[in-house]
Every structure is written in C-alpha cells, then in structure tokens.
CSV table of C-alpha atoms in Angstrom, one decimal:
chain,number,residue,atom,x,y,z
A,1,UNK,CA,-15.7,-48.1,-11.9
A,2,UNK,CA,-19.2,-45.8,-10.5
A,3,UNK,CA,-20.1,-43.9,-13.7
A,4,UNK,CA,-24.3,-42.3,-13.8
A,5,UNK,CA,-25.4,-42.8,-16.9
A,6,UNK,CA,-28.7,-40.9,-19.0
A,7,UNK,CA,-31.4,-43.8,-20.4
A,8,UNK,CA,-34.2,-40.8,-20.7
A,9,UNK,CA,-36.2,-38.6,-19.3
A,10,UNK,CA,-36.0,-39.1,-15.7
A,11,UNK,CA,-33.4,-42.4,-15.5
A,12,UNK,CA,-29.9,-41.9,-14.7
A,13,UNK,CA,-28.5,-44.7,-13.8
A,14,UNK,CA,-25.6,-45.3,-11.2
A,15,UNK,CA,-23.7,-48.5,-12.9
A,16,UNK,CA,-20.4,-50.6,-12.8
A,17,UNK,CA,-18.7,-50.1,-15.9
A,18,UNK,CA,-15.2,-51.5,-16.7
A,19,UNK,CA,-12.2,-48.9,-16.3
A,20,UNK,CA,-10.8,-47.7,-19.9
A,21,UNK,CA,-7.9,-47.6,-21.6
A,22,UNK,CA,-6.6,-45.1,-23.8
A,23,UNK,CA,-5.5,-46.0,-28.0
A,24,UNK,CA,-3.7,-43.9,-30.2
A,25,UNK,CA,-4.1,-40.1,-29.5
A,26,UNK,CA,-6.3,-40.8,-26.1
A,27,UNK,CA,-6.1,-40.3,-22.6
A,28,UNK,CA,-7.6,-41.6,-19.3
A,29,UNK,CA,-8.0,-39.1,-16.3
A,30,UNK,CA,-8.8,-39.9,-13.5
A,31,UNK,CA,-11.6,-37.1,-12.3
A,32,UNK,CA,-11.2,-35.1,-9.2
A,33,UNK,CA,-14.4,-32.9,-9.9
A,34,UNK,CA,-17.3,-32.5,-12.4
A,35,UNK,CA,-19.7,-29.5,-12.8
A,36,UNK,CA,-23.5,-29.9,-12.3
A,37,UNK,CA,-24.2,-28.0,-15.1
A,38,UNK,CA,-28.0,-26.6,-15.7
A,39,UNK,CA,-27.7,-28.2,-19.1
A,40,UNK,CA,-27.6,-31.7,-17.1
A,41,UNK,CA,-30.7,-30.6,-14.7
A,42,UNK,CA,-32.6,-30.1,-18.4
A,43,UNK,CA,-31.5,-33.7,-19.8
A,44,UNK,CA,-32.7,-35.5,-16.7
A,45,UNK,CA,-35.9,-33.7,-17.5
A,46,UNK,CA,-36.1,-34.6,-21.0
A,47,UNK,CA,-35.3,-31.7,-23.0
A,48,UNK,CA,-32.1,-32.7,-25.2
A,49,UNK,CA,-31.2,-32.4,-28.7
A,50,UNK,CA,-32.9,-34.9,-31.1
A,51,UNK,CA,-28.8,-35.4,-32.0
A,52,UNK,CA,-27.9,-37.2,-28.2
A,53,UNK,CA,-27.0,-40.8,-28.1
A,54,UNK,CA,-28.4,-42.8,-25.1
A,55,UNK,CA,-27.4,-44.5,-23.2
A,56,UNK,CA,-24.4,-41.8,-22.5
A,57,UNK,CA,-22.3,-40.5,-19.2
A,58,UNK,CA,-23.1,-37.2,-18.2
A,59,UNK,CA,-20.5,-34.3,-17.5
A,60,UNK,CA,-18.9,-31.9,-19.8
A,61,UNK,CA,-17.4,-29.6,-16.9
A,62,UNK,CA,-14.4,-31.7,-15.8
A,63,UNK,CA,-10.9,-31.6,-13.7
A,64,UNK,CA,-9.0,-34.2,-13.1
A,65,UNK,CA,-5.3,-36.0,-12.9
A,66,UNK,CA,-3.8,-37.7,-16.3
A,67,UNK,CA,-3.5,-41.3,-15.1
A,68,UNK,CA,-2.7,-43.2,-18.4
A,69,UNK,CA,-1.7,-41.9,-22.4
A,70,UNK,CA,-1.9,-43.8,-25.3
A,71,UNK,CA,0.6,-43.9,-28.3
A,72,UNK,CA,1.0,-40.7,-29.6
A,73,UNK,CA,0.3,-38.2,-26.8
A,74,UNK,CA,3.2,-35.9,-26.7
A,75,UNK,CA,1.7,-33.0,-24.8
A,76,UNK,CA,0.6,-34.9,-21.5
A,77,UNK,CA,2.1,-36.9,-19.1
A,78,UNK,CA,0.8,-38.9,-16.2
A,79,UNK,CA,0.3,-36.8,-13.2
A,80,UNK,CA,-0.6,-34.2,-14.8
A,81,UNK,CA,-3.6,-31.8,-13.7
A,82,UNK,CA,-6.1,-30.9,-16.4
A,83,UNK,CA,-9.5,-29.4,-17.6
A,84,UNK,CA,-11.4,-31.5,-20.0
A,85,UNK,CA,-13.4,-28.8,-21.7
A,86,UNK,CA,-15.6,-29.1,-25.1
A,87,UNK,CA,-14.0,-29.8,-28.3
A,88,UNK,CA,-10.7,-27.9,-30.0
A,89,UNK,CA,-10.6,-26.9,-33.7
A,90,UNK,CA,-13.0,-29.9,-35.3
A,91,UNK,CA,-11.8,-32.1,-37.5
A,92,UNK,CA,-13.3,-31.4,-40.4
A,93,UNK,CA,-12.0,-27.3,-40.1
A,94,UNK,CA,-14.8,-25.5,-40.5
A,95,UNK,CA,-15.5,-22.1,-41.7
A,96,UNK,CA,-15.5,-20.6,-38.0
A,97,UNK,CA,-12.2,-23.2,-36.4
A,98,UNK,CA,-10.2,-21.5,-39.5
A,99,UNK,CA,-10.9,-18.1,-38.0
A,100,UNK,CA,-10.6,-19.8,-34.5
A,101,UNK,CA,-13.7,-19.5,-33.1
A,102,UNK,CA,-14.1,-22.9,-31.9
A,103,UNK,CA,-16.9,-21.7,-29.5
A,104,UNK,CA,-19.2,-21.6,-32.1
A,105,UNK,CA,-17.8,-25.0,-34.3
A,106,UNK,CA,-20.7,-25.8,-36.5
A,107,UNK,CA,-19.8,-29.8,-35.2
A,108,UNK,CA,-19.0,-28.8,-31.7
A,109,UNK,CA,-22.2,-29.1,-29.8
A,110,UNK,CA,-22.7,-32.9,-30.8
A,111,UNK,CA,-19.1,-33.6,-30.4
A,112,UNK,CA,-19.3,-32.4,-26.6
A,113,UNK,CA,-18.5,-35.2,-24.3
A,114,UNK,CA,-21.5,-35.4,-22.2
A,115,UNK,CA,-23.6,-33.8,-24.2
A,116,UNK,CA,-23.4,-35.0,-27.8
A,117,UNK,CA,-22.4,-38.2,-28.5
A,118,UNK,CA,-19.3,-39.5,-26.5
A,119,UNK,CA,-19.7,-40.0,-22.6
A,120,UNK,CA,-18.5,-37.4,-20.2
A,121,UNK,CA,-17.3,-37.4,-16.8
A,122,UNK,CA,-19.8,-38.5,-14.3
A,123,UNK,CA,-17.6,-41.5,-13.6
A,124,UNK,CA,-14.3,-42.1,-11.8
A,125,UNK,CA,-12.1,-42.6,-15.4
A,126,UNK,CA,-12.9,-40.4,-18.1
A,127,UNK,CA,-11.4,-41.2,-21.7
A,128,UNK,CA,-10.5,-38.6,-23.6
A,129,UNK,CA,-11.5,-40.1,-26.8
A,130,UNK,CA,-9.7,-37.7,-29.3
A,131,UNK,CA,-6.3,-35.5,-27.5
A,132,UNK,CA,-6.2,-33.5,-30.7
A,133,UNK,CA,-9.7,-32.0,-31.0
A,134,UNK,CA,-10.1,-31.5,-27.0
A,135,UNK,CA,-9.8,-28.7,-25.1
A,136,UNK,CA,-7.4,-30.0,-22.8
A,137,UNK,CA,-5.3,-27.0,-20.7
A,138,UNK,CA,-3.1,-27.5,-17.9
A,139,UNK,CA,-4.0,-26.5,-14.0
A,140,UNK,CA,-1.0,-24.4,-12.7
A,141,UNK,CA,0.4,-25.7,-9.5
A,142,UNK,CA,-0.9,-24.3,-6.3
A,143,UNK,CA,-4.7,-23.9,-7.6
A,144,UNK,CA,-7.4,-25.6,-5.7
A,145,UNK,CA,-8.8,-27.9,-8.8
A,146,UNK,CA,-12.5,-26.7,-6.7
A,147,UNK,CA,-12.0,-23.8,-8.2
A,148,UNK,CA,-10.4,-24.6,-11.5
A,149,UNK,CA,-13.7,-26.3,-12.4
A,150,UNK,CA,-15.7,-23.4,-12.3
A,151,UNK,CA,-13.9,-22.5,-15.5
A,152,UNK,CA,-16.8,-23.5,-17.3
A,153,UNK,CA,-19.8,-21.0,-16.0
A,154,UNK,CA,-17.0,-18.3,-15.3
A,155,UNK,CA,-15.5,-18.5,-18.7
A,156,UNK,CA,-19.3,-17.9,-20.5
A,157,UNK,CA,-19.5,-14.7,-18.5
A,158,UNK,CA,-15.8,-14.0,-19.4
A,159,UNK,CA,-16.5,-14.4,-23.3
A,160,UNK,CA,-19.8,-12.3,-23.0
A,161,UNK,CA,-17.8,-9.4,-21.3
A,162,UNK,CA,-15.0,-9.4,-23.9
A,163,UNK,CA,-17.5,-9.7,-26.6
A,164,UNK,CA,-19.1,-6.5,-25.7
A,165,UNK,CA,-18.1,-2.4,-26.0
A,166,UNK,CA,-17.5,-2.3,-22.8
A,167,UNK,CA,-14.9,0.3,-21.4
A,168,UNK,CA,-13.2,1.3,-18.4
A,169,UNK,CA,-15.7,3.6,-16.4
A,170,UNK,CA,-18.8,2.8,-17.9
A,171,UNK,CA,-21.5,2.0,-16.1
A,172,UNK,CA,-23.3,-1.3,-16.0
A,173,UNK,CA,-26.3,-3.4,-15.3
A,174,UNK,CA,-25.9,-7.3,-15.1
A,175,UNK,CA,-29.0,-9.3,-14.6
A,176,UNK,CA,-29.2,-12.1,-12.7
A,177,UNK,CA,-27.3,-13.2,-9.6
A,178,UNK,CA,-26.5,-17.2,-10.5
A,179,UNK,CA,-22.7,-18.1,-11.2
A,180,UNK,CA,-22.6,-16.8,-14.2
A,181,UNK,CA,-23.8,-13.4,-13.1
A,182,UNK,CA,-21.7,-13.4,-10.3
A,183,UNK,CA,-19.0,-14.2,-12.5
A,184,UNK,CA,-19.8,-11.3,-14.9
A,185,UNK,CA,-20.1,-8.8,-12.3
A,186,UNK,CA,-16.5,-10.1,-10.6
A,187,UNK,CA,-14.9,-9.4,-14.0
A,188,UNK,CA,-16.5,-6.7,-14.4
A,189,UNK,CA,-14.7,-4.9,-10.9
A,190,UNK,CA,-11.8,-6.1,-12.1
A,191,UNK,CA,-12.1,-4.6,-15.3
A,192,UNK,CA,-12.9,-1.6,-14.2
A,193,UNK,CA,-16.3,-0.2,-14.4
A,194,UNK,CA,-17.6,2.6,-12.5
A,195,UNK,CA,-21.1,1.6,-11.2
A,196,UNK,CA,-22.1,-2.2,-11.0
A,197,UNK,CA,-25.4,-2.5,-10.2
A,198,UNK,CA,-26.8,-5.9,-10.1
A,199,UNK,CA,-30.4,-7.2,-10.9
A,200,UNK,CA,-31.9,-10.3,-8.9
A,201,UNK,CA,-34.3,-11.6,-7.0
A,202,UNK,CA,-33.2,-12.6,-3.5
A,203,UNK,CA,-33.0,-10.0,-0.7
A,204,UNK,CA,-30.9,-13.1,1.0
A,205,UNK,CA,-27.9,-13.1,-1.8
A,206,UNK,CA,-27.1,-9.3,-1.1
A,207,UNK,CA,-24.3,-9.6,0.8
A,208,UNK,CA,-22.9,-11.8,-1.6
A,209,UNK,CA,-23.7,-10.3,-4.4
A,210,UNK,CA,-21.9,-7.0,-3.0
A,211,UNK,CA,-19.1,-9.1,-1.9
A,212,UNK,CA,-18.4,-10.3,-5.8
A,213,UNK,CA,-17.9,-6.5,-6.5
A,214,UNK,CA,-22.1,-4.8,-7.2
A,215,UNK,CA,-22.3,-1.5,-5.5
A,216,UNK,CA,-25.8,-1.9,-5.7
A,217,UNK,CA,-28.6,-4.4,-5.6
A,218,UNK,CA,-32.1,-4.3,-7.1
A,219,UNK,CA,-34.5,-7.1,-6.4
A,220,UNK,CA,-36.3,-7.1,-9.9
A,221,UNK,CA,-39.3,-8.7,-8.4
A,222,UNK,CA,-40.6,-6.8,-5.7
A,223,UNK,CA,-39.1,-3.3,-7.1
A,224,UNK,CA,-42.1,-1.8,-9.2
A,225,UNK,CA,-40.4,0.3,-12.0
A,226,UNK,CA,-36.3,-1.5,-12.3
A,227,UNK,CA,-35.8,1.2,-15.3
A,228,UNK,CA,-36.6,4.1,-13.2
A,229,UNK,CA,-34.8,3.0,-9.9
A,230,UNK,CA,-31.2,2.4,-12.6
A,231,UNK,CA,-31.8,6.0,-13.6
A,232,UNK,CA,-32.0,7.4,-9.9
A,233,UNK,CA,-29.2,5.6,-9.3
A,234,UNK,CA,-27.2,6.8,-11.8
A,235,UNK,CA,-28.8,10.9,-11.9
A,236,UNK,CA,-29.3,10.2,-15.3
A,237,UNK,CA,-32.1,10.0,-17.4
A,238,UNK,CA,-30.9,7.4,-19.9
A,239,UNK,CA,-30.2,3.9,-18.4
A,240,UNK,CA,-26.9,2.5,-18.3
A,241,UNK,CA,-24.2,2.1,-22.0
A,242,UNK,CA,-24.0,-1.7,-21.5
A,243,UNK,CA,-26.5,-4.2,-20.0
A,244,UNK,CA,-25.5,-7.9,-19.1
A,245,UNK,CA,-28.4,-10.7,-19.7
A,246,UNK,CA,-27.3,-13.1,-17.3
A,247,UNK,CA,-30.3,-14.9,-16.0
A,248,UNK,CA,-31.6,-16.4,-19.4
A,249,UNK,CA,-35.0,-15.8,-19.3
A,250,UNK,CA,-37.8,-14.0,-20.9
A,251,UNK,CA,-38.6,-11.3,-18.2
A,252,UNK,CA,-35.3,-10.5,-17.3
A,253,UNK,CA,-34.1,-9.8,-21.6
A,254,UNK,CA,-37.0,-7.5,-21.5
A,255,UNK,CA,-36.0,-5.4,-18.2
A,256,UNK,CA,-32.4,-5.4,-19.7
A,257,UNK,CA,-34.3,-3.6,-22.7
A,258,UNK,CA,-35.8,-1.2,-20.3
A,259,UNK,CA,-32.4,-0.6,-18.5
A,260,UNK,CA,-29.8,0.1,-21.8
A,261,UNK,CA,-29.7,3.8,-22.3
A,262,UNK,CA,-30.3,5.0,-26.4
A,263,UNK,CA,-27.5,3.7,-28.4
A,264,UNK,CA,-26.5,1.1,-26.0
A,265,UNK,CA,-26.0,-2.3,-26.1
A,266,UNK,CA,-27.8,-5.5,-24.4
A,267,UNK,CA,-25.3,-9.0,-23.9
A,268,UNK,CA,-27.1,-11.7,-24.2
A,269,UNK,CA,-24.8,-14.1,-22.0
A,270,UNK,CA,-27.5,-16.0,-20.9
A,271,UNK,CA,-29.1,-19.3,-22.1
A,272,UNK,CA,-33.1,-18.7,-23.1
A,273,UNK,CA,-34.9,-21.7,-24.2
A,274,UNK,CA,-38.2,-21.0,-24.6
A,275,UNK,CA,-40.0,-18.3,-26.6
A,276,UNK,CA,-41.7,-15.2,-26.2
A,277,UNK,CA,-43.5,-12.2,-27.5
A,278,UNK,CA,-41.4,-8.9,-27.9
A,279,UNK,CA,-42.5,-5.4,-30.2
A,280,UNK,CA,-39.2,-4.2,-32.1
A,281,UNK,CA,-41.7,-1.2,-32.4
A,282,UNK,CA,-41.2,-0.2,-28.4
A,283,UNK,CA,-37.2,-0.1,-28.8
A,284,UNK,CA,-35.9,0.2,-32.2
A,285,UNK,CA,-36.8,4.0,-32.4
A,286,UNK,CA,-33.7,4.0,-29.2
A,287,UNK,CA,-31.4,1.8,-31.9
A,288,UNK,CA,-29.5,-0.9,-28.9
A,289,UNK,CA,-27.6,-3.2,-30.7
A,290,UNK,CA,-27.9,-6.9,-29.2
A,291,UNK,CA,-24.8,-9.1,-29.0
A,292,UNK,CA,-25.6,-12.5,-28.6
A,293,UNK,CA,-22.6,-14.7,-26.8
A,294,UNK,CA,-22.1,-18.2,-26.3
A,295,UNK,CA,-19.4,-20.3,-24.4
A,296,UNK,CA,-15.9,-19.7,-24.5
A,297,UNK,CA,-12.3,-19.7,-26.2
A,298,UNK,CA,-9.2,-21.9,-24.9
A,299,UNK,CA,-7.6,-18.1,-24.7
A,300,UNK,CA,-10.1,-17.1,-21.8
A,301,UNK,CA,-9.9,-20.7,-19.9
A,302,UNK,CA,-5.9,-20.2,-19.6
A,303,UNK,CA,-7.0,-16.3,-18.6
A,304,UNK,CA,-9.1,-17.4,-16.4
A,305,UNK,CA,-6.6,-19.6,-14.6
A,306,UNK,CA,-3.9,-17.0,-15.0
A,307,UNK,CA,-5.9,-14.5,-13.2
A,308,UNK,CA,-6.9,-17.1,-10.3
A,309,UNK,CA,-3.4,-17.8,-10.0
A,310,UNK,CA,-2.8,-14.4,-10.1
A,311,UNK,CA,-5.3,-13.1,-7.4
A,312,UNK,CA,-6.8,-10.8,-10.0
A,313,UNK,CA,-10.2,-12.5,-9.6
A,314,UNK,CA,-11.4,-15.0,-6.7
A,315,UNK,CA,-15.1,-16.6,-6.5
A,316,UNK,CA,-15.6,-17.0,-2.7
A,317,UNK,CA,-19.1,-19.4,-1.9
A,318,UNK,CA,-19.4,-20.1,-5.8
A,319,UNK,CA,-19.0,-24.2,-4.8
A,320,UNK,CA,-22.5,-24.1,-2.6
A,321,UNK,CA,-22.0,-28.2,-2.8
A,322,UNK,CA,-20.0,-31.0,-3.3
A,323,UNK,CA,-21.4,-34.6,-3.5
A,324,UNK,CA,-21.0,-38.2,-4.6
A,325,UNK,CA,-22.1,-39.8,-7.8
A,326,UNK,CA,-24.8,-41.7,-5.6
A,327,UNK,CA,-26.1,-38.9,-4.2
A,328,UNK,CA,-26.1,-36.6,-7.3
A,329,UNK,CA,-29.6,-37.3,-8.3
A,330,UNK,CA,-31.7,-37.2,-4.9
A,331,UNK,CA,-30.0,-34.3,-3.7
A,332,UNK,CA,-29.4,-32.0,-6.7
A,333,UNK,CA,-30.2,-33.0,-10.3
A,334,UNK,CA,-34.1,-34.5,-9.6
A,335,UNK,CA,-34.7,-32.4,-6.2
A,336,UNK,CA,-37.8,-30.2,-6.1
A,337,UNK,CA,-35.9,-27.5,-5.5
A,338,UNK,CA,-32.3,-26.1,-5.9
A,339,UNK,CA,-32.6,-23.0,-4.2
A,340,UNK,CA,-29.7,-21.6,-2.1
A,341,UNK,CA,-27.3,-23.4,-4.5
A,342,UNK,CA,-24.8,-21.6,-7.0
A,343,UNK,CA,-22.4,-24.5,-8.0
A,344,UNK,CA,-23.0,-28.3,-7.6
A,345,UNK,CA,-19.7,-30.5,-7.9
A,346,UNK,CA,-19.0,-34.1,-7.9
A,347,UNK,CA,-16.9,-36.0,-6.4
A,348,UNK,CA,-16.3,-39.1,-7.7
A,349,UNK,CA,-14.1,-40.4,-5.0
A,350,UNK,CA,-16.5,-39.8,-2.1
C-alpha cells in the first residue's frame, strides 16, 4: 500500500509499505479521507515535539470503512463506517480520564496516531493499534464521510463554545475566519446568540463568512480602531460578554482583549505557538477571566454527527480541496502559499 511518511524537517516520503493486519484488540480500516491538519503543515516544517518518533505516517484526522478485526473486537464489524480520532481514557487512568476529560490525558498527546508515536493515516490501511484506548465512533448512515471528517477542526470550536459562559442572546465576537472560526460562529447561530460579529482579514471571505451565520464582518487589518467599530456596532460602550480566539495568534488574543466588555470573558480556542509580550496592568483593572480550551470529548464528536444528521448545523465550502497522497506535498503541505484554502483532505484512493 501508498502510505507518506515524516523522516524530518522537510522529507515526507511517498513509500510502499506492506498492508497490515490487525492482533488482539486491533483493527484495519481502510481510509476514505484524512484531514490536512495545520499541525501536519508545522511537522513538515520541523517544529514537533522532542517526544515524535521518526520515521512515522502522518494523519490524526481520519474516516474510513472497517475492513478487517482481530480477536477480541466486539464493538466493530467489517463494513463498518468510522472516525479514528485521538486516544480514549489512557491506559494507565489518569487523574483527568477518571473525571473523563480525556481531551486533556496527561499521555494523550504522544499516544496520538500521527502525532506521537504510532503512524496515522496518510496511507490506504490504517491499524488501529489499540480498539480500547481509541476514539473510535460510528458514522450514521446517509452522512457524506467528506463531511464527517471535519469532526476534528469543528469539534475544537465545539468544545471551546461549551466550555465558555455563553448564553442565549448574548452577544459575541469570534476572531478569525479559518475552519475553526467558521465552525465557532456556525454553532454559535445555532445556539442562539444575538449579534455575531466576526473578525478577519479577507474582504473576499465575506460572503462566506455571513453565510456560516456572522451578521457582521470586520477586516481587523485594514479597520483602524476594531474595539471602537464592536462598540458602534453594538450602541454600547462596553464591548461584547464573550470573545472567541479563534485565529491563534499573538495580534488577534490582544484585539479579543480590546473587544470583551468589563467582566467578560476571552476563549482561547485557538492554537498560539510562539510568545509574546502582554501588560496584565492594561486589563486586569476590567477583571476578564480567560478560559483556555483544547480539543474535544467523544460526547461532542457523536453531537457533532447527531446535529449533521440532524440538519441543525451544515459547513457548506469547508472541504476547499481534496487530493491524492502524491500530490499532498506539492500542492498543499510544502506550497508557498495556502491561501484560499479552509480544509485539505486526502484521498487515498485517487
């Protein structure tokens, strides 16, 4: 079988590797789609964990059909259409699986197929190595597994949003207008808030920015004063109860600083790696509280699903791209530029 495989900085390889075979308590799927994540885009570059293990498979945003089960695997059957997320309750039950917040597993970064230690899913058989600690959660019949996929970006936005004080009729500010801000603000309509008024900086993604549910738009970069502008849009002169950080990165936490009215709170749903300066001094005397979020539950991938399934939420123009494992590297992950793209998928078969 294809499978692209991570030597180092720069080197993914497209290689022949032999097809597995599940043991006791694994399965093989066979993958229908895999998720370009921006954590991928990084590794090529060279900034991954001192914990990764090269040479390893890529891919920890996966779909696929069950095509073989090894001895002991009740719960699946072949045939049977999955997500293969990050890892269940770890083995070793840590303080935060016994209180079922698996998303934040002190051994579940490592364990991550395709980003720790075991190979993911860029490849045309994936092995789930261990059914038991997995996050592996069944595709109702009728979905489009295109959009199952997406459970990954949509479901960080989902766990920021129920992480936060947010209630029905507040107003809100979500910065940043990738999938995973688009994701927050779709939730966010269907949740109920008042005024959505998203942060970005593309004129061109407007319409589809008000089409996932913003009444209005702010391009952050051209607008001189983004505080000022969420007041006159609101008649207020506080900013809004709830801010959304979606964009993870340095200059769009500080606007969502400027934006959260006294009292209010900032969600950090976005991913900042690098630091920066900020002066408590200039905000604590307003007392925001900051809720940090990261990844999601098996509880909001099967809401997720449900509400697909359901027509509660639908992400039209999210999948900007689909392509094969060959051309995965010239014409996403090591292009100069990604721009005009939301969500990359592969498909292994093409």
């Amino acid at each position: 079988m294809k499978a692209l495989a991570l030597y180092g900085p720069g080197d993914l390889r497209l290689e022949e590797r032999p097809v597995p075979h599940p043991g006791p308590n694994q399965l093989v799927v066979k993958i229908d789609y895999v998720g370009i994540c921006g954590t991928d885009v990084e590794f090529y570059a060279g900034h991954y964990p001192p914990f990764i293990q090269l040479p390893m498979v890529l891919g920890h945003e996966n779909s696929g059909t069950v095509v073989e089960v090894g001895e002991g695997v009740t719960d699946f059957k072949v045939g049977d259409r999955i997500l293969c997320g990050p890892p269940s309750a770890c083995e070793d039950g840590c303080p935060l699986c016994k209180e079922n917040r698996t998303n934040i597993c002190i051994n579940g970064f490592p364990s991550t197929a395709g980003i720790g230690g075991p190979d993911g899913g860029y490849c045309e058989y994936f092995l789930i190595r261990d059914v038991k600690h997995t996050m592996l959660i069944p595709v109702p019949e009728g979905l489009d597994m295109k959009d199952a996929v997406l459970f990954d970006v949509v479901c960080v936005a989902l766990h920021g949003i129920r992480m936060s004080k947010f209630k029905v009729g507040d107003d809100v500010v979500v910065s940043g207008t990738g999938s995973i801000g688009l994701s927050a603000i779709q939730f966010l309509r269907a949740a109920g808030a008042r005024r959505i008024i998203a942060l970005g900086t593309s004129d061109e993604k407007e319409p589809l920015i008000r089409e996932y549910g913003a009444d209005y738009f702010i391009n952050s970069k051209t607008c001189p004063d983004v505080a000022a502008k969420v007041c006159e849009i609101l008649g207020s002169p506080v900013g809004t109860p709830i801010v959304y950080e979606c964009a993870g990165n340095p200059a769009s936490f500080n606007t969502c600083v400027s934006c959260v009215k006294p009292g209010g709170q900032v969600v950090v749903i976005g991913t900042i790696n690098e630091p920066f300066p900020i002066t408590p001094g200039q905000f604590s005397i307003h007392e925001p509280e900051f809720q940090f979020t990261f990844v999601y539950t098996r509880e909001e991938v099967e809401m997720y699903l449900d509400m697909l399934a359901r027509g509660k939420v639908k992400f039209p123009g999210m999948v900007t791209g689909v392509v094969s494992l060959e051309e995965a590297v010239p014409k996403y992950i090591g292009a100069k530029s990604r721009r005009g793209h939301l969500k990359v998928l592969i498909d292994p078969s093409l």
